[in-house]
Short mmCIF file of C-alpha atoms in Angstrom, two decimals:
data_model
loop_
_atom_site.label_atom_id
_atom_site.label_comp_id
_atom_site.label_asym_id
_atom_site.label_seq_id
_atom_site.Cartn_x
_atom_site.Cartn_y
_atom_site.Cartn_z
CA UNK A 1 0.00 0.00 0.00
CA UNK A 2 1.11 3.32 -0.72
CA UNK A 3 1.17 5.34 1.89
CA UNK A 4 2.25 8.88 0.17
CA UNK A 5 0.83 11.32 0.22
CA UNK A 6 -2.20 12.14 -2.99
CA UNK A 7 -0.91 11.12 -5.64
CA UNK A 8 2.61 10.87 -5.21
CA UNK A 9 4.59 7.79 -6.43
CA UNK A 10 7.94 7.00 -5.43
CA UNK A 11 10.12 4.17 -3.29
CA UNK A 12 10.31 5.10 -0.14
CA UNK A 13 13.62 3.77 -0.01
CA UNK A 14 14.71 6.19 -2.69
CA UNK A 15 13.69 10.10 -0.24
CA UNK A 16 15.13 12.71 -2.07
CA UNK A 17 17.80 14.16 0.81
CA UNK A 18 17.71 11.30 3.18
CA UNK A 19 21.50 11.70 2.93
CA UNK A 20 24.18 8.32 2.82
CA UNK A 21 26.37 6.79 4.60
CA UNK A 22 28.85 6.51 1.74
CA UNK A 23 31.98 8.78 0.85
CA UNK A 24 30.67 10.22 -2.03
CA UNK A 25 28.23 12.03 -2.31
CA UNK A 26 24.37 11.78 -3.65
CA UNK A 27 23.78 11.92 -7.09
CA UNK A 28 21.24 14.42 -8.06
CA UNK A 29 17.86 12.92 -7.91
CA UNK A 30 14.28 13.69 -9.78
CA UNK A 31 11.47 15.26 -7.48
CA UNK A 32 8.81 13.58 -7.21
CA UNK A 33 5.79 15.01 -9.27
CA UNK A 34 3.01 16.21 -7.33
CA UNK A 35 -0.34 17.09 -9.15
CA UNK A 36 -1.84 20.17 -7.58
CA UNK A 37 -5.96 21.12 -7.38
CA UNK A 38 -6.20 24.61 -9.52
CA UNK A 39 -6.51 27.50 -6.80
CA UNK A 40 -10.13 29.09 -7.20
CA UNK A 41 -10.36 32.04 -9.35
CA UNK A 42 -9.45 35.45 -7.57
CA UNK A 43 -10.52 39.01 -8.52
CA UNK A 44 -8.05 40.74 -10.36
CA UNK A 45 -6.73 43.43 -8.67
CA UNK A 46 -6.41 46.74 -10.99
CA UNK A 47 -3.21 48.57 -9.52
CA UNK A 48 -3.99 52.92 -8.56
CA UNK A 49 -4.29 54.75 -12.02
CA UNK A 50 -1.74 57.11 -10.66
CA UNK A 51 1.04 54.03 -10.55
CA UNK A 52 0.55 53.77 -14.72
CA UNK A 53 -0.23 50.09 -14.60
CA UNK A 54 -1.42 48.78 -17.57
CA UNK A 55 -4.25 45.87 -16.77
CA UNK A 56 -3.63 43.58 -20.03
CA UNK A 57 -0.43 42.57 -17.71
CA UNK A 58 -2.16 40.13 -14.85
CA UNK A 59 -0.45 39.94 -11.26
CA UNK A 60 2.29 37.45 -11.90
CA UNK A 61 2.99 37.82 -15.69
CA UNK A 62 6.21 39.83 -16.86
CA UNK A 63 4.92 42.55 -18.14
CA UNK A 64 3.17 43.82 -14.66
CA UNK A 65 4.00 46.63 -13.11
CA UNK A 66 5.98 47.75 -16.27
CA UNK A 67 5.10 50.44 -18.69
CA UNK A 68 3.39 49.46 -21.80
CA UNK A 69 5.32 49.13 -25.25
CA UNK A 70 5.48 52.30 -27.32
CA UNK A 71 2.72 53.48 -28.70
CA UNK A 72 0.21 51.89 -26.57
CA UNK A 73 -2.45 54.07 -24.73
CA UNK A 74 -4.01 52.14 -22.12
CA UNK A 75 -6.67 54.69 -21.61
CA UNK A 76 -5.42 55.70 -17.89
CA UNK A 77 -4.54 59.42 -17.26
CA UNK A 78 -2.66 60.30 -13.92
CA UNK A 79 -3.91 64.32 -14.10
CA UNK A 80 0.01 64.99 -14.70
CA UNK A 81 1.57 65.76 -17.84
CA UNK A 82 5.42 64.52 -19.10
CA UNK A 83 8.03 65.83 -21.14
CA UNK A 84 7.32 65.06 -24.50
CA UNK A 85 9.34 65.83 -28.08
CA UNK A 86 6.89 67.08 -31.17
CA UNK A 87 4.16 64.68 -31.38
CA UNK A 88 4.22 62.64 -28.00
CA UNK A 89 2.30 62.40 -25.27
CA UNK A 90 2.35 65.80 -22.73
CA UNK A 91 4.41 68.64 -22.05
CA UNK A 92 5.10 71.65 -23.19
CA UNK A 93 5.82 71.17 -26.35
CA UNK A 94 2.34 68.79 -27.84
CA UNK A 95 0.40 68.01 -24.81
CA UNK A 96 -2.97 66.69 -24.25
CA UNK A 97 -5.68 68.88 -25.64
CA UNK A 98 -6.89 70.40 -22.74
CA UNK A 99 -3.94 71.06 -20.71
CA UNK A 100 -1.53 73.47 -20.86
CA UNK A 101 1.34 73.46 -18.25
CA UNK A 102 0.01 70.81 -15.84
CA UNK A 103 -3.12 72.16 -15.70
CA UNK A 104 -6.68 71.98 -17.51
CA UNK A 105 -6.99 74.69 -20.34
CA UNK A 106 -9.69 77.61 -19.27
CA UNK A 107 -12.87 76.76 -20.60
CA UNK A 108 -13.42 80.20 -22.78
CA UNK A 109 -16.94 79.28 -24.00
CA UNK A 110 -18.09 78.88 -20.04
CA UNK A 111 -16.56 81.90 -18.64
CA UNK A 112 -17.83 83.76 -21.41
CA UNK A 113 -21.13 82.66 -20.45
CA UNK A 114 -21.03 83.12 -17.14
CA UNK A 115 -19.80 86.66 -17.52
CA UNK A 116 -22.73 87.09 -19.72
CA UNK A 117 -25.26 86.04 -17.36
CA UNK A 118 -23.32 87.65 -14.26
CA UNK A 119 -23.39 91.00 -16.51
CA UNK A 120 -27.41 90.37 -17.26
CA UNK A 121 -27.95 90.05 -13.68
CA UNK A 122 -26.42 93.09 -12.64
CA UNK A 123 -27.82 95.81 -15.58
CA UNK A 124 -31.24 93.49 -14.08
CA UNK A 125 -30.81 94.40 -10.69
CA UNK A 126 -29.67 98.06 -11.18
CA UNK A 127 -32.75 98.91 -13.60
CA UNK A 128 -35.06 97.80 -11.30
CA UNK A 129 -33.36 99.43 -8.27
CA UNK A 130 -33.14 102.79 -10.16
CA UNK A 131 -37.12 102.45 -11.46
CA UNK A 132 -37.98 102.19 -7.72
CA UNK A 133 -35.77 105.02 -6.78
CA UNK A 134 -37.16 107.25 -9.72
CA UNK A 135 -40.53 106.44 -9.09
CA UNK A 136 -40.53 107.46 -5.06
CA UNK A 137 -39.26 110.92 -6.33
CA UNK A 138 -42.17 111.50 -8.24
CA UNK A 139 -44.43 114.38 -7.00
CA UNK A 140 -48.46 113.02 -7.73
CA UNK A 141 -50.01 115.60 -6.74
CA UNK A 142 -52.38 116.85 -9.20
CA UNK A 143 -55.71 114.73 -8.95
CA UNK A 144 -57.58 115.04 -12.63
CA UNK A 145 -60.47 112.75 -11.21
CA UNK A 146 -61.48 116.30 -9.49
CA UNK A 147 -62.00 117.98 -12.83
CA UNK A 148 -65.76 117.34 -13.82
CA UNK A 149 -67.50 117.87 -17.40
CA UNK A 150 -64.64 116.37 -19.45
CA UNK A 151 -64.51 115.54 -23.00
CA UNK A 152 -63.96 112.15 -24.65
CA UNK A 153 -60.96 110.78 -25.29
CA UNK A 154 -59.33 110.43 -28.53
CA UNK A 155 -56.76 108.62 -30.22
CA UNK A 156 -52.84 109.46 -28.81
CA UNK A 157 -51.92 110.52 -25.31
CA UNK A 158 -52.45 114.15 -24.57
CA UNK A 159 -49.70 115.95 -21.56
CA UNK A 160 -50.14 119.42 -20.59
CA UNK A 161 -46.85 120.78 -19.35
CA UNK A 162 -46.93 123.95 -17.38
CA UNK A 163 -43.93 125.72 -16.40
CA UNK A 164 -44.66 127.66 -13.58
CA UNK A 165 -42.40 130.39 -11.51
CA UNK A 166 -42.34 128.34 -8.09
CA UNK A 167 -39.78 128.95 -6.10
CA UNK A 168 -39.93 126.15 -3.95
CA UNK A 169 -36.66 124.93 -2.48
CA UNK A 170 -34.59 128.32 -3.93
CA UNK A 171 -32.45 130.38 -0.98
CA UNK A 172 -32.68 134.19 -0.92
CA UNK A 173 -29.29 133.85 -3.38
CA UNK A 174 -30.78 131.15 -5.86
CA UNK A 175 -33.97 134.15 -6.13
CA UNK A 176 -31.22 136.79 -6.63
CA UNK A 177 -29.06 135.02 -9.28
CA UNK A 178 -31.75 133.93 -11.71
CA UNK A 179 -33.91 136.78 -10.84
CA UNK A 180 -37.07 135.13 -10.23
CA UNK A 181 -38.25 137.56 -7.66
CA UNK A 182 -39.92 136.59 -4.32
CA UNK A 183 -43.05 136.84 -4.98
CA UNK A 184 -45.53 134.62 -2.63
CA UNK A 185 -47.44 131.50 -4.42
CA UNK A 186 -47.01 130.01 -8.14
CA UNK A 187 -47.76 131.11 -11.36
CA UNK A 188 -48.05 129.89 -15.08
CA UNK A 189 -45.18 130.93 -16.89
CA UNK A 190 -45.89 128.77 -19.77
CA UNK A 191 -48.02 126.26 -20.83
CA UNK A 192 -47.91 123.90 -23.75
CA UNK A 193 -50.01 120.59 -25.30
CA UNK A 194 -48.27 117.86 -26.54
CA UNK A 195 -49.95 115.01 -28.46
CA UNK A 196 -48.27 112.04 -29.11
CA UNK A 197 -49.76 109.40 -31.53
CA UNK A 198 -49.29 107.74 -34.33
CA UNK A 199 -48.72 110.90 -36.50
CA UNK A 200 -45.77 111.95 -34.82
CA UNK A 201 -45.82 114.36 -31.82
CA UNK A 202 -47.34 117.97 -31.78
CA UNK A 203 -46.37 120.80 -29.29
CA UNK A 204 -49.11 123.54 -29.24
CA UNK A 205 -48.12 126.92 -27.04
CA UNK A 206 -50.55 128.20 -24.66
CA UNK A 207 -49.80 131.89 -24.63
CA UNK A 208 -50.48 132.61 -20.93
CA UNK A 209 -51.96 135.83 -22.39
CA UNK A 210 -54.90 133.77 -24.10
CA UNK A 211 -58.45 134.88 -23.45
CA UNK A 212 -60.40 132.38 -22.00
CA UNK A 213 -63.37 131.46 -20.05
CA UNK A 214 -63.47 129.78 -16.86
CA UNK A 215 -66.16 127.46 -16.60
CA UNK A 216 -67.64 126.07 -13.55
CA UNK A 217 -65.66 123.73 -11.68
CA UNK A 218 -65.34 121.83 -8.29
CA UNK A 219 -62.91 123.76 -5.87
CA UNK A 220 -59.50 120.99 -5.92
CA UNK A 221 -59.45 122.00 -2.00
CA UNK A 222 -62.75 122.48 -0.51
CA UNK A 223 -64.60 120.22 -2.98
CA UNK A 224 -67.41 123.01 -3.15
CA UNK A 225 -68.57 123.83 -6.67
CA UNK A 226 -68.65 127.37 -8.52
CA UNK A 227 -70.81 127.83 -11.16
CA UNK A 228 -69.76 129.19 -14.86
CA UNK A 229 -70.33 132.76 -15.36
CA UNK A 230 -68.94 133.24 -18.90
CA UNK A 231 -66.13 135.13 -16.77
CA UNK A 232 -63.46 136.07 -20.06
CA UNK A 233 -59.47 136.22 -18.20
CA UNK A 234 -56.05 135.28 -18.92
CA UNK A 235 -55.13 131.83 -19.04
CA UNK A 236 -52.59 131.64 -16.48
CA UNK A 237 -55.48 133.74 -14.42
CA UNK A 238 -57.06 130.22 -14.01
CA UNK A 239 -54.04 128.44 -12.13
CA UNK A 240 -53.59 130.99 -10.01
CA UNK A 241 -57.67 130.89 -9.35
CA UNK A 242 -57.32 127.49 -7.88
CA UNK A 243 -54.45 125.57 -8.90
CA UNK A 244 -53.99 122.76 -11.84
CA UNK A 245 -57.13 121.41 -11.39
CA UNK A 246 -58.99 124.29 -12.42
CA UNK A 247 -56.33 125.17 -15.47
CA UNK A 248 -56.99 121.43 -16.69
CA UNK A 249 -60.59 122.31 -16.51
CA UNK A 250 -59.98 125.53 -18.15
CA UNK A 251 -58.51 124.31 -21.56
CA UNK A 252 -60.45 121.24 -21.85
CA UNK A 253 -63.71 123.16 -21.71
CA UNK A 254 -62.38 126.01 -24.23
CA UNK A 255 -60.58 123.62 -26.53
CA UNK A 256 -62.83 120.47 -26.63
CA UNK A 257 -59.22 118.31 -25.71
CA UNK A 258 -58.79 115.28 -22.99
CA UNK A 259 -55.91 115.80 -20.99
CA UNK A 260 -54.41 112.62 -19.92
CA UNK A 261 -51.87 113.76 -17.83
CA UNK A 262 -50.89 116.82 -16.58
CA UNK A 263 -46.83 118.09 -15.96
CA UNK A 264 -45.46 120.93 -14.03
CA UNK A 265 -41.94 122.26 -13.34
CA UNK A 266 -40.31 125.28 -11.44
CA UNK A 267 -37.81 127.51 -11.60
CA UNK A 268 -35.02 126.38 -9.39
CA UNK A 269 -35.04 122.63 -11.09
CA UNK A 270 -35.70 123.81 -15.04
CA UNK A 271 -32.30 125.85 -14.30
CA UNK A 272 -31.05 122.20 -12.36
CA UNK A 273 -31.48 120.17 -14.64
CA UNK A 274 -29.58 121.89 -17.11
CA UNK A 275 -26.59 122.58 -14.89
CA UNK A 276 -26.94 118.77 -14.58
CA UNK A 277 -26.61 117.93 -18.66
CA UNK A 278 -23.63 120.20 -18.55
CA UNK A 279 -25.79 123.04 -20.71
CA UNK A 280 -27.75 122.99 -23.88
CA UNK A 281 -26.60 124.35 -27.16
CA UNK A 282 -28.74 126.48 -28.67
CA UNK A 283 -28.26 128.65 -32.03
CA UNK A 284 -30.08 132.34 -31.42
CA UNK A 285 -30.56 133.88 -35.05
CA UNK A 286 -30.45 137.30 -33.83
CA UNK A 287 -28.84 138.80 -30.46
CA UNK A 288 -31.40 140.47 -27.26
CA UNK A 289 -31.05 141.89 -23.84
CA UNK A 290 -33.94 141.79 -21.22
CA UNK A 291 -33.23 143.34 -17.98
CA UNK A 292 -36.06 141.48 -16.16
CA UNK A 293 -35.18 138.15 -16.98
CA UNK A 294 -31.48 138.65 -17.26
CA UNK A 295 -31.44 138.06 -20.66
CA UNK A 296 -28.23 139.14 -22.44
CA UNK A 297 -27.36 137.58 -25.61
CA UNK A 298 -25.48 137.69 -28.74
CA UNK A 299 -26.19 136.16 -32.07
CA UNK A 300 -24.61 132.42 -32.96
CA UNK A 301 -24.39 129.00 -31.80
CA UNK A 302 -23.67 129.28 -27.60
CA UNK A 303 -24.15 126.61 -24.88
CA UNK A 304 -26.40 128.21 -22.03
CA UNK A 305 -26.02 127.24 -18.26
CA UNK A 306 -29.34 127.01 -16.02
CA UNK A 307 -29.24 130.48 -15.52
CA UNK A 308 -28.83 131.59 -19.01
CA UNK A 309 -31.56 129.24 -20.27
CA UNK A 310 -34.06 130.24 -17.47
CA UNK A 311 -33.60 134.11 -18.61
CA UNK A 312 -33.89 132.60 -22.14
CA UNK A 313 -36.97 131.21 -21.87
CA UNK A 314 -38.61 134.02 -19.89
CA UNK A 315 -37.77 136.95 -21.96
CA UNK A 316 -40.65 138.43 -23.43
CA UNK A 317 -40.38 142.18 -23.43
CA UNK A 318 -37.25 142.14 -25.44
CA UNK A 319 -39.09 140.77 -28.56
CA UNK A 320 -41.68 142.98 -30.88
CA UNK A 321 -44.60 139.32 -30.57
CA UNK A 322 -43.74 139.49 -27.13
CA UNK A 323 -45.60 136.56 -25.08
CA UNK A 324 -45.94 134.74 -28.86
CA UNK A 325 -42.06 134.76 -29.64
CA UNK A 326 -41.10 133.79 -26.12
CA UNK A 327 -43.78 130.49 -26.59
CA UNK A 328 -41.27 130.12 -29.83
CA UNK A 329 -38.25 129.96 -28.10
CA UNK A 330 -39.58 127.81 -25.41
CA UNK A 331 -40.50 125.18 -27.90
CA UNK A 332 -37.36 125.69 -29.22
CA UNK A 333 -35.57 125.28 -26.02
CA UNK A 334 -37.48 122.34 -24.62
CA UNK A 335 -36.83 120.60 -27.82
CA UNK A 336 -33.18 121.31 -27.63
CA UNK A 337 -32.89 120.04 -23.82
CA UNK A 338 -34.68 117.18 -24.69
CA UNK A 339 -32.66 116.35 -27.69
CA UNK A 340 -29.30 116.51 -25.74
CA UNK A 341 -30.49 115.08 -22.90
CA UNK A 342 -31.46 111.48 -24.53
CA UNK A 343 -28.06 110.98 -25.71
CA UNK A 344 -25.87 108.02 -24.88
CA UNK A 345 -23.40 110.08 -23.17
CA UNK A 346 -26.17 110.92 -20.47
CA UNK A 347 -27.79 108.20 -20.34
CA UNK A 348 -25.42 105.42 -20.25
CA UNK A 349 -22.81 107.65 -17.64
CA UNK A 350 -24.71 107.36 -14.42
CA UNK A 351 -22.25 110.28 -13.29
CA UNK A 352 -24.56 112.81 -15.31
CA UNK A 353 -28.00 110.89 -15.53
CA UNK A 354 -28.58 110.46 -11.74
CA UNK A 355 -27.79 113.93 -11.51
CA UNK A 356 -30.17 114.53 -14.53
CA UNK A 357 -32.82 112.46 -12.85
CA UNK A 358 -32.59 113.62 -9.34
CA UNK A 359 -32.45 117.20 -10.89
CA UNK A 360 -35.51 116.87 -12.53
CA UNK A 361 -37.72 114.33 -10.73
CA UNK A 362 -36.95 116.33 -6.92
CA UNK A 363 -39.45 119.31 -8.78
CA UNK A 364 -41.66 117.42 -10.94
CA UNK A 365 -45.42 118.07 -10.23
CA UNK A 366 -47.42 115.17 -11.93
CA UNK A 367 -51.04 113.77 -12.34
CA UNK A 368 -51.41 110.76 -9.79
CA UNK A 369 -51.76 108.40 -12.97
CA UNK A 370 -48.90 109.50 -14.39
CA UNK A 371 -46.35 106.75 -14.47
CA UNK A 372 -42.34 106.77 -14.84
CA UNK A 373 -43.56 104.86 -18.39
CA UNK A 374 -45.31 107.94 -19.71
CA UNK A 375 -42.98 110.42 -18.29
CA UNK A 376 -40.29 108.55 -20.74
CA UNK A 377 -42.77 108.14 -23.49
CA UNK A 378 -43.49 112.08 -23.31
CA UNK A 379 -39.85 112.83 -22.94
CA UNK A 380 -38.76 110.68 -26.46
CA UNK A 381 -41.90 112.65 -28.08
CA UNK A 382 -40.51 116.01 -27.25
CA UNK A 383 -37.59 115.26 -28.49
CA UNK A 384 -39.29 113.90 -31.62
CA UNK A 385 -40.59 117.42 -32.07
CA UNK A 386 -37.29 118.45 -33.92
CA UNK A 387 -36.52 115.50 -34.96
CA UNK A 388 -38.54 115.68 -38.39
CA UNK A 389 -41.30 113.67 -37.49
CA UNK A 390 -43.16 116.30 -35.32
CA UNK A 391 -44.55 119.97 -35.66
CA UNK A 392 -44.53 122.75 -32.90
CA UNK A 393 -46.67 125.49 -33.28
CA UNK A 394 -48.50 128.36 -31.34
CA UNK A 395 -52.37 128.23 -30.93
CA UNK A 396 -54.09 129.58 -34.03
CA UNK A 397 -55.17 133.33 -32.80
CA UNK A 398 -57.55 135.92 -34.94
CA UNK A 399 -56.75 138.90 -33.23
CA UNK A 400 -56.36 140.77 -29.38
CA UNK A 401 -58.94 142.32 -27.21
CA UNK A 402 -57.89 144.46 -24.81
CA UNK A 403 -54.79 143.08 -24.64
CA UNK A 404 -55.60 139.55 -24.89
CA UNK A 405 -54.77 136.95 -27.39
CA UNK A 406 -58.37 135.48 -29.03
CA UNK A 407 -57.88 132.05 -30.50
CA UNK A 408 -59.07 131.38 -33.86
CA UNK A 409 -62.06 129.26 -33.05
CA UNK A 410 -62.36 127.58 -36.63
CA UNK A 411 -58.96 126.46 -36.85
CA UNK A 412 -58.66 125.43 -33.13
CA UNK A 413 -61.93 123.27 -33.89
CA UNK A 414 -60.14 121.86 -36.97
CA UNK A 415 -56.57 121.70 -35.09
CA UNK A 416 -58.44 119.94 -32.09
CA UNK A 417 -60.28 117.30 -34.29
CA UNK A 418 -57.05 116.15 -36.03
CA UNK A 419 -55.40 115.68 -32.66
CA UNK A 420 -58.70 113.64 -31.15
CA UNK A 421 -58.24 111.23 -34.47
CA UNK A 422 -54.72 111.33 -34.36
CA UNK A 423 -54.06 112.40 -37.68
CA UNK A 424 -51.05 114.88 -39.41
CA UNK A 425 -51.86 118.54 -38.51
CA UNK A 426 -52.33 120.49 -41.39
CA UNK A 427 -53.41 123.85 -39.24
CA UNK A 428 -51.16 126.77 -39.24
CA UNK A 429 -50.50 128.32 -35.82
CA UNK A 430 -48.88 131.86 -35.34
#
């Protein structure tokens, strides 16, 4: 019996290194063969990416734990990038696409992007921030749901702006250098329509000498009504009489026109808001002094301060039409401000359009409907006046009576009817 272990065959007699007895020495011997069960399968173990293993070598065979033969890409990348010459793997001088001195190549496409959005968010954030800040500066203090008997709307958006000799806010020295007087309570100094529809805009003059009725009306304060006496004054007589209410009232009932929203400015910030633009360039054809309104100048093209364009704008005496070519130049001037002031150097340097804004917004008298929308919307059509695609003109007038200027009622019908449909005005003002 054999008593060897599993198949193992052998004489006993014959144990490899059971040593002799003899002189010489063993002769070298055979082992025996021993048949061994295959060992189970094992997981192969993948070595760290960062070692550069290659895993067609398996544990054991010759080739693991060396690099791979030339040429070879295993598809393993350690993050770091070798020496190369032209054409090989990394480095300097042909790297991986990607990377560029050990590290990943800037994504342009994302940051640019990002920026984008980043830059979105910001003009987003800033717009609405300066809407909310405009709009709290915003004076709604004129109520037009007070004025009663009013006439149908037409077609367009019809503002009445009224400048008026306030001098709200202005020290004893602000009265004294644009010699506005001191004078108690507020005045019209001028007083304009302007339609904008469709047609293009139109900027009608109110000469604050116009001879007018003033209808009956509901007092803006006490609420009490007065009745219509067919009373014949001044214009301006009528916002002095009981504010804007009643001068709304008064040139709706004696023109037939809807205002939609009414717009008043004083003194002290007409003459701001200039200073604020840095002036407004205005070519006067022919050169005229006024030593009321401080008026002083010579013929040519000239850029006028606030102070300059207030006296500007008041002058009256100085001019043969008076109150008729002082609603001329006030068209003119208005149009001129407006033109300059909607520029890309204002309005995309916040250091002169928060100024401008401010300026302008601090003494802004509005109708409580009036939104920062339609302030911007009659802004752009005033400036559209002398653009070409507008028409300024004074109201149509037939004649004076006792020193009054009496409108031309045919044409103002005619003039007022084109405005309510919106159409081009054809009628010829003075």
């Amino acid at each position: 019996m054999n008593d060897w272990p599993d198949r193992r065959t052998g004489d006993r007699s014959e144990r490899y290194g059971r040593g002799s007895a003899g002189p010489q020495p063993e002769s070298a011997r055979a082992m025996p063969h021993i048949q061994r069960r295959p060992a189970p399968p094992q997981r192969p173990q993948v070595p760290p990416q960062s070692q550069g293993y290659d895993d067609r070598y398996p544990a054991g065979s010759p080739g693991y734990g060396n690099s791979p033969e030339p040429g070879f890409d295993s598809g393993y990348n350690t993050g770091q990038v070798y020496g190369g010459g032209a054409g090989g793997g990394g480095g300097r001088g042909g790297g991986d696409a990607g990377y560029v001195h050990g590290r990943p190549a800037p994504d342009w496409r994302r940051r640019i992007k990002l920026g984008a959005l980043t830059l979105v968010v910001v003009l987003l954030v800033v717009s609405v921030s300066t809407y909310f800040w405009a709009d709290s500066k915003l004076k709604r203090e004129v109520d037009l749901a007070k004025v009663i008997e009013r006439p149908e709307a037409g077609d367009g958006t019809n503002y009445l702006i009224v400048g008026s000799d306030s001098r709200e806010g202005m020290s004893a020295e602000d009265k004294k250098r644009l010699r506005t007087g001191s004078a108690e309570g507020k005045r019209t100094d001028s007083m304009m329509i302007l339609h904008d529809g469709s047609s293009g805009p139109t900027l009608v003059s109110l000469p604050r000498d116009s001879q007018v009725e003033i209808p009956s009306f509901k007092g803006s304060e006490s609420g009490k009504m007065f009745q219509g006496t067919g009373r014949q004054v001044k214009l301006n007589a009528a916002y002095a009489e009981d504010g804007p209410e009643l001068l709304v009232r008064t040139v709706e009932f004696n023109t037939g026109l809807r205002i939609d929203h009414y717009v008043e400015i004083g003194f002290g910030g007409f003459a701001q808001i200039v200073d604020a633009i840095g002036g407004v360039e205005m070519d006067i054809p022919k050169a005229f002094k006024d030593k009321k309104s401080g008026a002083d100048f010579q013929a040519g093209k000239q850029t006028l301060n606030g102070e300059q364009s207030l006296a500007f704008v008041r002058t009256r005496y100085a001019f043969a039409g008076s109150d008729l070519d002082r609603t001329k130049n006030q068209q003119k001037f208005l149009a001129a401000l407006a033109s300059q002031t909607a520029t890309p150097s204002t309005v995309l340097n916040p250091f002169k359009l928060y100024p401008t804004m401010g300026a302008g917004l601090d003494t802004l008298i509005v109708d409580k409907d009036m939104s920062l929308w339609s302030l911007a919307n009659m802004f752009f059509a005033m400036k559209g006046v002398t653009g070409g695609d507008g028409t300024s003109m004074n109201m149509p007038i037939s004649g004076s009576s006792g020193g009054n200027l009496v409108w031309d009622k045919a044409k103002v019908k005619q003039l007022v009817q084109q405005l309510k449909n919106d159409e081009k005005v054809t009628v010829k003002g003075n």
